[in-house]
CSV table of C-alpha atoms and ligand atoms in Angstrom, one decimal:
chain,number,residue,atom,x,y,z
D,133,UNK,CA,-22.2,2.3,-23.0
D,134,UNK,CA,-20.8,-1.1,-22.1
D,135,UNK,CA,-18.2,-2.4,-24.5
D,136,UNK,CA,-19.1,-5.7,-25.8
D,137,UNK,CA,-15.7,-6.0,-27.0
D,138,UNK,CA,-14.7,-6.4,-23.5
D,139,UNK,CA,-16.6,-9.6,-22.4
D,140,UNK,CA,-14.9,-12.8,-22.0
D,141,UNK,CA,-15.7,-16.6,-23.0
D,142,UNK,CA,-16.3,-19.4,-19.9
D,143,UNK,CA,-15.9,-23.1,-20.6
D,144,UNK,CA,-18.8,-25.0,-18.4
D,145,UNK,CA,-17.5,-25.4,-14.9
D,146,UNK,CA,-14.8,-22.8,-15.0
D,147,UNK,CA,-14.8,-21.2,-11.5
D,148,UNK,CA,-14.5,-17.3,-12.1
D,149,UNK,CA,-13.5,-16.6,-8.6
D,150,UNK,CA,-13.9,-18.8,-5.2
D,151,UNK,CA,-14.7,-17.8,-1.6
D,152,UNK,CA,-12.1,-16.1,0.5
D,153,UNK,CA,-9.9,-15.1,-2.8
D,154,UNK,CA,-9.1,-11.3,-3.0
D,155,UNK,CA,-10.4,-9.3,-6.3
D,156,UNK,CA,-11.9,-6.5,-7.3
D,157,UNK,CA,-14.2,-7.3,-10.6
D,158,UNK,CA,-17.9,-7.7,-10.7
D,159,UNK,CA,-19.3,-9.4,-13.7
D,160,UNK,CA,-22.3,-9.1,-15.7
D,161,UNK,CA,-23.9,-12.4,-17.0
D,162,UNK,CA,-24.2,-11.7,-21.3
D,163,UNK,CA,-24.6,-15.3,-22.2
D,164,UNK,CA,-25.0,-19.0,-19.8
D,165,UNK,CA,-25.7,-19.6,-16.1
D,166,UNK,CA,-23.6,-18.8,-13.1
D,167,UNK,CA,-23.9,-21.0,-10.0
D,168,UNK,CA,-22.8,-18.7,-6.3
D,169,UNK,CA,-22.3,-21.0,-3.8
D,170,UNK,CA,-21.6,-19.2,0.1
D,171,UNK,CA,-21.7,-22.5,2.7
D,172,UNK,CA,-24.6,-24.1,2.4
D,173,UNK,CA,-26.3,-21.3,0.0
D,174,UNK,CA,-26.9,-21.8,-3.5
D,175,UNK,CA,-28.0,-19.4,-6.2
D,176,UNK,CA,-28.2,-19.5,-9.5
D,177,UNK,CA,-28.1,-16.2,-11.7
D,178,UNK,CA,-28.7,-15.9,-15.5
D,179,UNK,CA,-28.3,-13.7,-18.4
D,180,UNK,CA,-28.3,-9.7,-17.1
D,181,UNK,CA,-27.4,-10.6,-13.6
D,182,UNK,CA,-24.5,-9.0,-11.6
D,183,UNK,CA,-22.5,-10.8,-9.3
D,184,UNK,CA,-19.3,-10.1,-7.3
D,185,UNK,CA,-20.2,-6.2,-7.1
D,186,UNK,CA,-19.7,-6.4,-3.2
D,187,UNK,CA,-15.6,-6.7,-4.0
D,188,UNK,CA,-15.8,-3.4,-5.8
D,189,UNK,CA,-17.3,-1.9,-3.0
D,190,UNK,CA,-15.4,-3.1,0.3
D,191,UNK,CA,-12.1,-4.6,-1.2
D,192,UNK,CA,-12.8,-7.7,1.5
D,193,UNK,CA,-11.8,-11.3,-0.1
D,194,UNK,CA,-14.8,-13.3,-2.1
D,195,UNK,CA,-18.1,-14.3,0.2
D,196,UNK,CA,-18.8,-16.7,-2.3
D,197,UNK,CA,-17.7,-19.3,-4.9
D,198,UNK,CA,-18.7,-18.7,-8.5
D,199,UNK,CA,-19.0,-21.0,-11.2
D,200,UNK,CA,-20.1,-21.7,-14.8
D,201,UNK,CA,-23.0,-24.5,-15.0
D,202,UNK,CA,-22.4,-23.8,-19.2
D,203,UNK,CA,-20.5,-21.9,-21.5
D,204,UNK,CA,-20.4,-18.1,-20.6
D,205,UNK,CA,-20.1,-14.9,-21.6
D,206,UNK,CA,-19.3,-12.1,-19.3
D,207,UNK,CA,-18.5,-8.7,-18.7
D,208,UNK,CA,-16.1,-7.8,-16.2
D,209,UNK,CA,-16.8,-4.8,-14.5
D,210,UNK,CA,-13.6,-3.0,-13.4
D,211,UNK,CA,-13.6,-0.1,-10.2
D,212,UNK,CA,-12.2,2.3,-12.8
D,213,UNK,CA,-15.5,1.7,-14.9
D,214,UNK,CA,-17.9,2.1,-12.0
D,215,UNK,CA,-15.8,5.1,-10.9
D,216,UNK,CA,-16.0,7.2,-14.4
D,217,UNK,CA,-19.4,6.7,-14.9
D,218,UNK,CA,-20.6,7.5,-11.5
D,219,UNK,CA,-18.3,11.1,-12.2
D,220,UNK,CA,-20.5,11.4,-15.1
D,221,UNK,CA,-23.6,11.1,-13.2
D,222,UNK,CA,-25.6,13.4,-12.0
D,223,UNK,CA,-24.8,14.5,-8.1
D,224,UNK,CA,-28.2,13.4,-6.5
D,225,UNK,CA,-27.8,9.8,-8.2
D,226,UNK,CA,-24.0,9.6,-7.5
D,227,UNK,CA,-25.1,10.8,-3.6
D,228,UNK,CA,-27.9,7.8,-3.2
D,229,UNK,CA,-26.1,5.0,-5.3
D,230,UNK,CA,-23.1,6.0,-2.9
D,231,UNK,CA,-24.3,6.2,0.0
D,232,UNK,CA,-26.7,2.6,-0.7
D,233,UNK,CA,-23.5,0.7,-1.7
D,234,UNK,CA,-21.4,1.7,1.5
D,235,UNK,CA,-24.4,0.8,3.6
D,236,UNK,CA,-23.1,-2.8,3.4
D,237,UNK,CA,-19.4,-1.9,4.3
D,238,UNK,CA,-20.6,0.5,7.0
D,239,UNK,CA,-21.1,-2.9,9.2
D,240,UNK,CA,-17.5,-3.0,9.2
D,241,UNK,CA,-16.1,-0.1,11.0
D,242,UNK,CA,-12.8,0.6,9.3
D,243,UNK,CA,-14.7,0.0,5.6
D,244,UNK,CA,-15.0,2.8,2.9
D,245,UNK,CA,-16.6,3.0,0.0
D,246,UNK,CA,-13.7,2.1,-2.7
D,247,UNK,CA,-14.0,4.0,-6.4
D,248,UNK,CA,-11.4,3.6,-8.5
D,249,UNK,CA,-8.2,3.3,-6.7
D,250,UNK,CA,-8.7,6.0,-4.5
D,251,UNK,CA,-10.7,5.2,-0.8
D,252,UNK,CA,-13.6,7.9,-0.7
D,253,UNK,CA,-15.0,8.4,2.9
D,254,UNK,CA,-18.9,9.1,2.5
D,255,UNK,CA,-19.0,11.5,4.6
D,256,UNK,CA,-16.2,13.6,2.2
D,257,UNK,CA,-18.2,12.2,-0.9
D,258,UNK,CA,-21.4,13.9,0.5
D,259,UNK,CA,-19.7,16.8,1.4
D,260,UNK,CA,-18.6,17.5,-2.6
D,261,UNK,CA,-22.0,16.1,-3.8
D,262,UNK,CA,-23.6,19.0,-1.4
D,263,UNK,CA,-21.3,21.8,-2.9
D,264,UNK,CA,-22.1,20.4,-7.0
D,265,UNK,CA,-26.1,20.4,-5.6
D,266,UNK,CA,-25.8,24.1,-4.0
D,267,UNK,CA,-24.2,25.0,-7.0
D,268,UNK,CA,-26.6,23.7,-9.4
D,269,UNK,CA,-29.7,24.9,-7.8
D,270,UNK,CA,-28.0,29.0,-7.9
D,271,UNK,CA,-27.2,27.9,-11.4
D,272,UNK,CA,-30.7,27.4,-12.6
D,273,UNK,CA,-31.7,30.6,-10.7
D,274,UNK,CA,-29.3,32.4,-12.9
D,275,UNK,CA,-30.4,30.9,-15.8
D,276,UNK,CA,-33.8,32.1,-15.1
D,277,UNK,CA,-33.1,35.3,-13.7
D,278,UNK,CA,-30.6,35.7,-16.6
D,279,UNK,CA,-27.8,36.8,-14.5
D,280,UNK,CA,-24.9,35.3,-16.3
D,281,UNK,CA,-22.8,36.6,-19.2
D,282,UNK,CA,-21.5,36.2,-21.8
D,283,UNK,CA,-17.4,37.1,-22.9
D,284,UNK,CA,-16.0,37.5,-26.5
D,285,UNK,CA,-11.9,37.0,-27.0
D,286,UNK,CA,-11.0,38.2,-30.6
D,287,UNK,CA,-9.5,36.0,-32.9
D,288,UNK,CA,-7.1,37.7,-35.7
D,289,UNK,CA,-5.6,36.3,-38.7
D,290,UNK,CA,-2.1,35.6,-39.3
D,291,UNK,CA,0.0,36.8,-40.6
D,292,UNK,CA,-1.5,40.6,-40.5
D,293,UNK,CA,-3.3,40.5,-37.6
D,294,UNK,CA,-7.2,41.7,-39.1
D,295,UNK,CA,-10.0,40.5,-36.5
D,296,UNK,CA,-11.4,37.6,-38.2
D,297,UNK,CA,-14.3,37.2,-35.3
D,298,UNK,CA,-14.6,35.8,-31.6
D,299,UNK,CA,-15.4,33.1,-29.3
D,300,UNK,CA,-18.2,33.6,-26.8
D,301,UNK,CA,-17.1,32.0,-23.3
D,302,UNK,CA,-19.6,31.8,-20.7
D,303,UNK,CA,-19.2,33.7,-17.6
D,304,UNK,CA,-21.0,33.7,-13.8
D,305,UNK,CA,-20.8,35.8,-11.7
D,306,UNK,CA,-22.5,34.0,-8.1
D,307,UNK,CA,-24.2,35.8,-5.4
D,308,UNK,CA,-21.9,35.8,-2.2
D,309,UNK,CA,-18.9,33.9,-3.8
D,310,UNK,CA,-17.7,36.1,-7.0
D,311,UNK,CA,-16.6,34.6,-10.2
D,312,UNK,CA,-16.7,31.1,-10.5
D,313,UNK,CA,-14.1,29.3,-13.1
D,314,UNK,CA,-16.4,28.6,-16.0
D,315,UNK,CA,-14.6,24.5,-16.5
D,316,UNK,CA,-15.9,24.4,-13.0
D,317,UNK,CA,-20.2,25.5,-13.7
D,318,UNK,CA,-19.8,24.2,-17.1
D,319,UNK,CA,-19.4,20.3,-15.3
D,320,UNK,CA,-21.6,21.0,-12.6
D,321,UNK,CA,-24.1,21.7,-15.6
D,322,UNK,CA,-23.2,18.7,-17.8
D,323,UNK,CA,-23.8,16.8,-14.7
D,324,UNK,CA,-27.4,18.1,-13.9
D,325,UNK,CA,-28.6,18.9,-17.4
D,326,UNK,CA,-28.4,22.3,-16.7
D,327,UNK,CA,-26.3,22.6,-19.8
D,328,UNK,CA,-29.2,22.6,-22.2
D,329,UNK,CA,-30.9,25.2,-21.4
D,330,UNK,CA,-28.0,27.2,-20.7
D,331,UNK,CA,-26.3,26.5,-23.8
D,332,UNK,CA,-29.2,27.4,-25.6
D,333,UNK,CA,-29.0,30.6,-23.7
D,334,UNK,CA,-25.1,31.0,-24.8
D,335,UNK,CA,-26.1,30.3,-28.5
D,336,UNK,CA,-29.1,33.0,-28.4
D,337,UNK,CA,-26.5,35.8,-26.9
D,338,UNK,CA,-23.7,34.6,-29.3
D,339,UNK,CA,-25.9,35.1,-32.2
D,340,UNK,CA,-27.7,38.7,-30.7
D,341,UNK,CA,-24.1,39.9,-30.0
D,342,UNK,CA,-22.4,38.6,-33.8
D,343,UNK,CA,-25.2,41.1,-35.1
D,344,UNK,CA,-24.6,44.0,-33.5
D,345,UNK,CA,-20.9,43.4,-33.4
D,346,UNK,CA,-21.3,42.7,-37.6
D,347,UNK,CA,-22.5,46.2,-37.5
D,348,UNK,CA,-19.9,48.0,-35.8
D,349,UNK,CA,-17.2,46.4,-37.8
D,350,UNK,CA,-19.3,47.5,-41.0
D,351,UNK,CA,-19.0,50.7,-40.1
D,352,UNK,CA,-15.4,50.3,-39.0
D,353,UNK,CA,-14.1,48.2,-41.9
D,354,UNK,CA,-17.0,48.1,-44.8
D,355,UNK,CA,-14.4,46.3,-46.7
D,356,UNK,CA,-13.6,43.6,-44.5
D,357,UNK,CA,-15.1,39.9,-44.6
D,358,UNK,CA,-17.8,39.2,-42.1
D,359,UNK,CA,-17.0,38.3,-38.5
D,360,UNK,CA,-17.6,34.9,-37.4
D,361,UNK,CA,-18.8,33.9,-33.9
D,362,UNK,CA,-17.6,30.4,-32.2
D,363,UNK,CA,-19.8,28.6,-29.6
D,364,UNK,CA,-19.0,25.8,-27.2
D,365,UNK,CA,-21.1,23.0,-27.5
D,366,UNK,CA,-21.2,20.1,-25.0
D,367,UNK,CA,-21.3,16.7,-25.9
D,368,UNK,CA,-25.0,16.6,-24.2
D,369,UNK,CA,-26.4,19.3,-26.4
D,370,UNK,CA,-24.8,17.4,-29.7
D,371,UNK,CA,-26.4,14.2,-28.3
D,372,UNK,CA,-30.2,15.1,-26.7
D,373,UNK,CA,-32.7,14.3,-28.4
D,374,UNK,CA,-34.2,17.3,-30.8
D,375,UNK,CA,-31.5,18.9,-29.3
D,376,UNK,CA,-29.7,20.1,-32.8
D,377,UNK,CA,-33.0,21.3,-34.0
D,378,UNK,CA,-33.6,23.4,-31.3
D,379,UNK,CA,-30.2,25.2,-31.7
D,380,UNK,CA,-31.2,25.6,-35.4
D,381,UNK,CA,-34.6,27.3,-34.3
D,382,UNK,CA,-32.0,29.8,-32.3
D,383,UNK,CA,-29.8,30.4,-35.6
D,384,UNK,CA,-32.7,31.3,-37.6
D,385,UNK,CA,-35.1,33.1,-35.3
D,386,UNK,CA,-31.8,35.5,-34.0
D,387,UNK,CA,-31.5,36.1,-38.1
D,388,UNK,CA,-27.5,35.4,-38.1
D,389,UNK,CA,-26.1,34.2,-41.2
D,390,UNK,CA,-25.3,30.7,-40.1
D,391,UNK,CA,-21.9,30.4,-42.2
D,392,UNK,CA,-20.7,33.5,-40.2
D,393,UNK,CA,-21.4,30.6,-36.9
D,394,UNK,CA,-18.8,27.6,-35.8
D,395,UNK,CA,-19.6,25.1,-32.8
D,396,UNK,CA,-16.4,24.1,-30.9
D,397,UNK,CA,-16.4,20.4,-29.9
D,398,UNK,CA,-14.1,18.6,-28.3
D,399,UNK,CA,-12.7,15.0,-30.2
D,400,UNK,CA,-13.9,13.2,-27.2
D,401,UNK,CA,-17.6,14.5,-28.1
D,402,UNK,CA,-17.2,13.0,-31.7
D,403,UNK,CA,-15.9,9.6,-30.0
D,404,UNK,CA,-18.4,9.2,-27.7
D,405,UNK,CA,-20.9,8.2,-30.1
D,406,UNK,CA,-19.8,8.4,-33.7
D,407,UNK,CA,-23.0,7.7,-35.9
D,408,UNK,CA,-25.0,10.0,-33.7
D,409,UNK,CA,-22.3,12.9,-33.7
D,410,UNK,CA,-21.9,12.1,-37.4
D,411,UNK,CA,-25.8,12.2,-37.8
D,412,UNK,CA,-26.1,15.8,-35.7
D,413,UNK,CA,-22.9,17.7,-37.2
D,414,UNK,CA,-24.2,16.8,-41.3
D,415,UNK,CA,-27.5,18.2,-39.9
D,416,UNK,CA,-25.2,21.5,-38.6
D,417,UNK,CA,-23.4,21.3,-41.5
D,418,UNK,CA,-26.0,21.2,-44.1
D,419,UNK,CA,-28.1,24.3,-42.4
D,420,UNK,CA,-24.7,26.3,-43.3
D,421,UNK,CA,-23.2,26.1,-39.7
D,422,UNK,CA,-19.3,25.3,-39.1
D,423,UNK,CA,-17.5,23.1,-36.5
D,424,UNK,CA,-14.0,23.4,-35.2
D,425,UNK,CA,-12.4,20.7,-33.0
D,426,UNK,CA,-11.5,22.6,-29.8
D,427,UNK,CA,-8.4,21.7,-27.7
D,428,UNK,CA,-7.1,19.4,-30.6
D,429,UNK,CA,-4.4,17.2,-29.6
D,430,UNK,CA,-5.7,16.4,-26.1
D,431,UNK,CA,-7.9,14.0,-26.5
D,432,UNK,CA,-8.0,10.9,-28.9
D,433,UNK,CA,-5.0,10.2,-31.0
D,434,UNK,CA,-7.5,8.7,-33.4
D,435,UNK,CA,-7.3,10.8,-36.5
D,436,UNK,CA,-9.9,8.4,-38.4
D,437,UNK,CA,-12.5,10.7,-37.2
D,438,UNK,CA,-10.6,13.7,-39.3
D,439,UNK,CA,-12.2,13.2,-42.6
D,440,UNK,CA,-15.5,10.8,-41.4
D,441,UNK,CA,-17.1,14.3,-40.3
D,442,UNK,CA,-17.3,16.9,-42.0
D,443,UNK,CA,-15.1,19.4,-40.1
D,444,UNK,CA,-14.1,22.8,-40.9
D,445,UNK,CA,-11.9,24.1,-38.3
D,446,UNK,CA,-9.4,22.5,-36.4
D,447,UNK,CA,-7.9,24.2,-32.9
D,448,UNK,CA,-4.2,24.2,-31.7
D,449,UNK,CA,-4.5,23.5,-28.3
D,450,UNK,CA,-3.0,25.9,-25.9
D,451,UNK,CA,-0.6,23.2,-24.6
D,452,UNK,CA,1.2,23.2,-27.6
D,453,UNK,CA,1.7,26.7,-27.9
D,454,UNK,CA,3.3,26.9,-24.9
D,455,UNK,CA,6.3,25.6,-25.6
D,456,UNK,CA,7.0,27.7,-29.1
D,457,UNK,CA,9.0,29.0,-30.0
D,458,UNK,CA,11.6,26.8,-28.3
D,459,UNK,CA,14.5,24.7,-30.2
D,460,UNK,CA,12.6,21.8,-28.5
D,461,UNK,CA,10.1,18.7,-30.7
D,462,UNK,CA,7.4,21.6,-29.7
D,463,UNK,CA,7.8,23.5,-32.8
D,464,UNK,CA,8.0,20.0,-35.0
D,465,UNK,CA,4.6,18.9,-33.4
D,466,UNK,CA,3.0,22.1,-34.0
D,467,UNK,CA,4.1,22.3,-37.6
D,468,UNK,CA,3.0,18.8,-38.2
D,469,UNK,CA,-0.6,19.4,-36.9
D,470,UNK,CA,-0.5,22.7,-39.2
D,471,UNK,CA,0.5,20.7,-42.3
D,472,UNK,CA,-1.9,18.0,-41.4
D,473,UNK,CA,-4.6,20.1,-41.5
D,474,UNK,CA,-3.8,21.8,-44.1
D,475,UNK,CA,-3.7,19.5,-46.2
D,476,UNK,CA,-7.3,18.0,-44.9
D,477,UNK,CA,-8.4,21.2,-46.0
D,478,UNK,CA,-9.0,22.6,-42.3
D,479,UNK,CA,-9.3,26.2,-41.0
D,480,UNK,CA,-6.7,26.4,-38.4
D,481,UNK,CA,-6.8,28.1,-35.4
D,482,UNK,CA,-3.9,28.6,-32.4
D,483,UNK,CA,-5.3,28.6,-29.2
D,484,UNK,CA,-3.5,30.5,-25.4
D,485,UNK,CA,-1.2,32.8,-27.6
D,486,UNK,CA,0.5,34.7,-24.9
D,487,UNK,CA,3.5,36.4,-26.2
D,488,UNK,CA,4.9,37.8,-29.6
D,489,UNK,CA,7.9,35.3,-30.3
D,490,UNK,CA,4.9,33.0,-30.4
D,491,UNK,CA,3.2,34.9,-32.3
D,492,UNK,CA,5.7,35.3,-35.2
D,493,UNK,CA,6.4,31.4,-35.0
D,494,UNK,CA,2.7,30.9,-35.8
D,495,UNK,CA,2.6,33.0,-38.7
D,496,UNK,CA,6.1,31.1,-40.1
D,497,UNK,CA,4.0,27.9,-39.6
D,498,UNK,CA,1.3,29.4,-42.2
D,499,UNK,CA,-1.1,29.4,-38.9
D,500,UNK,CA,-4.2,30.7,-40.4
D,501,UNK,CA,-5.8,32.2,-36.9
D,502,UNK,CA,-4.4,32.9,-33.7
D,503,UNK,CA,-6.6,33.4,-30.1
D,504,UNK,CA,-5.1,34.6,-27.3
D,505,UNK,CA,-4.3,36.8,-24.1
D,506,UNK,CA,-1.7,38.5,-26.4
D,507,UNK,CA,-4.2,39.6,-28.8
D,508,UNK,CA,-6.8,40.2,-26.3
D,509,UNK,CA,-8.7,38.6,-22.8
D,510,UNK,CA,-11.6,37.5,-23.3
D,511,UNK,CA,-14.0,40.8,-23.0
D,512,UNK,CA,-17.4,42.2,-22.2
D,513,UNK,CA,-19.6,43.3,-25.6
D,514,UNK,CA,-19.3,46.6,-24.5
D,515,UNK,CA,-15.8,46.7,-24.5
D,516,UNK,CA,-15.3,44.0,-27.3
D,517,UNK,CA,-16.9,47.2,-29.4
D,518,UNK,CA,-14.2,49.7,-28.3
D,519,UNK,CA,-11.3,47.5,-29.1
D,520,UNK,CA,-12.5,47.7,-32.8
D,521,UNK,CA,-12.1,51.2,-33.3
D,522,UNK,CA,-9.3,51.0,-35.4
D,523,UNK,CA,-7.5,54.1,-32.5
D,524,UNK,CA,-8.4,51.8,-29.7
D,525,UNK,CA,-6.7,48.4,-31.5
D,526,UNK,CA,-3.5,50.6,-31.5
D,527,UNK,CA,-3.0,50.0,-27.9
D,528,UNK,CA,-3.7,47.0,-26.3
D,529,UNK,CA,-7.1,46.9,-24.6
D,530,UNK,CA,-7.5,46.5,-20.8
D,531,UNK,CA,-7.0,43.4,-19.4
D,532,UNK,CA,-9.8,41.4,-17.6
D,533,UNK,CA,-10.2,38.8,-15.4
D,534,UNK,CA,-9.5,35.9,-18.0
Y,38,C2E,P1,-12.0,26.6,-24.1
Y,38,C2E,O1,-13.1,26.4,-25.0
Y,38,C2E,O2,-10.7,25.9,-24.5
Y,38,C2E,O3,-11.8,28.1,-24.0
Y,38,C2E,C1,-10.5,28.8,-24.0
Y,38,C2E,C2,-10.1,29.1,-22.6
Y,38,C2E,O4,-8.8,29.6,-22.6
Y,38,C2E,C3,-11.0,30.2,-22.0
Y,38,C2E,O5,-11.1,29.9,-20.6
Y,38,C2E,C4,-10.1,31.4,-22.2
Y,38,C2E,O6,-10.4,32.5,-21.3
Y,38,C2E,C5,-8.7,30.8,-22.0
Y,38,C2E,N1,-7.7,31.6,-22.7
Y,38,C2E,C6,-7.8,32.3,-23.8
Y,38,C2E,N2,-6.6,32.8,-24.2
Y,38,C2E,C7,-5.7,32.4,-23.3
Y,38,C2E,C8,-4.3,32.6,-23.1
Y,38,C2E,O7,-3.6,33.3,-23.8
Y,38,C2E,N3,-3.7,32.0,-22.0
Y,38,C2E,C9,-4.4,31.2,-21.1
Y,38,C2E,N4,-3.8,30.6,-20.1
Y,38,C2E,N5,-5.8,31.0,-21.3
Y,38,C2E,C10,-6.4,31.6,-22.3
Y,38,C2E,P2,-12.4,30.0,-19.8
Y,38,C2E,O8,-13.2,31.2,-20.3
Y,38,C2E,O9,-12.1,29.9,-18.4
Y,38,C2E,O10,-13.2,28.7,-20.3
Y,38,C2E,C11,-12.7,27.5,-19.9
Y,38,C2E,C12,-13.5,26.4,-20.6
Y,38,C2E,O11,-14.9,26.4,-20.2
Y,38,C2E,C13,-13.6,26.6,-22.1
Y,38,C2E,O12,-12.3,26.1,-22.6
Y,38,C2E,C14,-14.8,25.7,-22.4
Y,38,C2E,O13,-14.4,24.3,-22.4
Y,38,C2E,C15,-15.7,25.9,-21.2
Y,38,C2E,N6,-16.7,26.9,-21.6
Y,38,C2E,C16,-16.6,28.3,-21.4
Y,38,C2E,N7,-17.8,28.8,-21.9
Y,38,C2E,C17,-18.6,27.8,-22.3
Y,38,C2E,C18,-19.9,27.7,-22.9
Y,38,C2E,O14,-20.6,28.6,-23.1
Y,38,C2E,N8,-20.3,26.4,-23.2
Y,38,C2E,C19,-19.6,25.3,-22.9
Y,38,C2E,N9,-20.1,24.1,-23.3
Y,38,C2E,N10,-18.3,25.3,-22.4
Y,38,C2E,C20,-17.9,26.6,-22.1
Y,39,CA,CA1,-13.5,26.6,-27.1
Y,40,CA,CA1,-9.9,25.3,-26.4
């Protein structure tokens, strides 16, 4: 969405840029009249009308002179803006709006398309657009041929290291190229809307797998509380509409107890749009089902959002785990998210734990979880059922491709 905090006030007759100047803002007309004037050419543009957009595409000085013919209000559209959004969008679009805005620079022979502050050649842009388009199409045969899977990585509680349950991680397999980094498919299906269907997909295998894996652990340990199972969830699926209702359908018609069930966001998902995330995790929360902020401390710095949702879980990300345990701020920072949590009354987990001196910090910390290739990779079911034979967690279990 545009920020309407961003636009700016125009006296009448200001002159917002004039012919031959260098810049590189378009502007979008809110309020008031703009007169262009190129030569002998005059136009006048009004409320919703663009102007100056050529600038952000070929860097050349001003064509035109633009002034106020009243008081204004407009938005100033920055290269950085049209650049982020048009990562967001999805790869057909970005390929046509691309390739119809460097038609004008492709008069000039030298010109490129400018996004951001980086010069994209088309012909490179079309290249990468291809790739994300081949990719999505083998994606939704996948999907529909059900030829992707799903991981588990085991997540034990500090300080005595009992499995406390899992997170499900996505995992693809494509014909002719091998495994493909799941950050990597996971974008390409944001991008395409792909990641609705296949997150539904995710959620129904999470919730067939926490059953049976319920079951072996009874068996295993009948004493022991229930296993949980965490899901990624993608700002999309938060966001479309009767989105949350369908994953609800999932949770019920798989049978899971939905308290035994967390949704990882991301802070940037909860930023995005507040009242709607706010709207969509009270309707989560109210069916029963947890949410955990994933990679916490990453994104926003905002901690306002902490207690307007109601949060259960909040995730240490990996990139402050790193550094423990360290004589370094590392271990400060990590004990202050820890307390912070605490005392907010969150769940915490410790994400990337990758050896035991990190380990034993995390417990000293009063940690309440801890994730990581320590503990375990992230496994198939079949093996995920192995490693909870209480002979088999004795040894660690084999290691697989991450
Ligand atoms: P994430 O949610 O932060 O998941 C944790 C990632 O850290 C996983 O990468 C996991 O394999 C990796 N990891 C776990 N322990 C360690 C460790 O000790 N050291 C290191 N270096 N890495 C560790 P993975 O499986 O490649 O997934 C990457 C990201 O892709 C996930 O990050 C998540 O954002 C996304 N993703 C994966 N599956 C799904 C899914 O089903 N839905 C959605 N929306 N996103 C998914
Ligand atoms: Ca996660
Ligand atoms: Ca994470």
């Amino acid at each position: 969405m545009l920020d309407p905090a961003a636009t700016k006030s125009f006296d009448s007759g200001s002159i917002i840029f004039r012919q031959g100047e260098p810049g590189a803002l378009a502007y979008m007309i809110n309020a008031g009249r703009v007169e262009i004037v190129s030569g002998n050419a005059v136009k006048v543009l009004g409320p919703g009308e663009i102007f100056g957009e050529m600038a952000l595409i070929d860097g050349r000085p001003r064509s035109a002179t633009a002034r106020t013919l009243e008081e204004c209000v407009l938005l100033p559209i920055t290269p950085e803006v049209v650049s982020k959004r048009m990562q967001k969008a999805d790869p057909l679009i970005r390929l046509l709006l691309k390739q119809a805005l460097s038609r004008p620079a492709e008069t000039y022979p030298t010109a490129t398309v400018r996004t951001g502050n980086t010069r994209v050649t088309p012909g490179a842009t079309q290249q990468q657009v291809a790739v994300e388009l081949n990719m999505a199409t083998d994606l939704r045969s996948a999907l529909s041929q059900d030829a992707l899977d799903l991981h588990f990585q085991p997540i034990v509680t500090l300080p005595d290291n009992r499995l406390g349950g899992f997170e499900a991680l996505a995992r693809w397999n494509r014909p002719g190229v091998g495994f493909v980094p799941p950050p990597h498919f996971i974008g390409v299906a944001e991008q395409t809307g792909l990641i609705t269907p296949l997150g539904r997909w995710v959620l129904v295998r999470a919730c067939q797998a926490l059953k049976r894996l319920q079951r072996s652990r009874r068996r295993a340990a009948p004493d022991d509380e229930a296993l949980f199972m965490s899901v990624n969830m993608s700002a999309h699926q938060l966001y479309a509409d009767g989105e949350v209702q369908q994953l609800l359908d999932i949770v019920e018609s798989t049978g899971v107890n939905p308290r035994r069930l967390k949704l990882e966001i991301t802070e940037s998902v909860l930023m995005d749009d507040p009242p709607l995330a706010e709207h969509a995790i009270s309707t989560l929360r109210n069916a029963g089902i947890r949410i955990a902020i994933d990679d916490f401390g990453t994104g926003y710095s905002s901690l306002n959002y902490l207690h307007r949702f109601p949060l259960d879980t909040l995730k240490v990300d990996r990139s402050f785990v790193a550094p423990l345990p360290g004589d370094g701020p590392g271990v400060r920072i990590v004990s202050a998210i820890l307390s912070l949590a605490r005392e907010l009354g969150f769940t915490t987990i410790a994400e990337g734990v990758e050896d035991a001196s990190q380990l034993t910090c995390l417990a000293r910390l009063n940690c309440d979880y801890v994730q990581g290739y320590l503990i375990s990779h992230p496994l198939p079911e079949a093996e995920v059922h192995e490693w909870m034979t209480p002979s088999a967690r004795r040894h660690p279990p084999r290691a697989v491709p991450g």
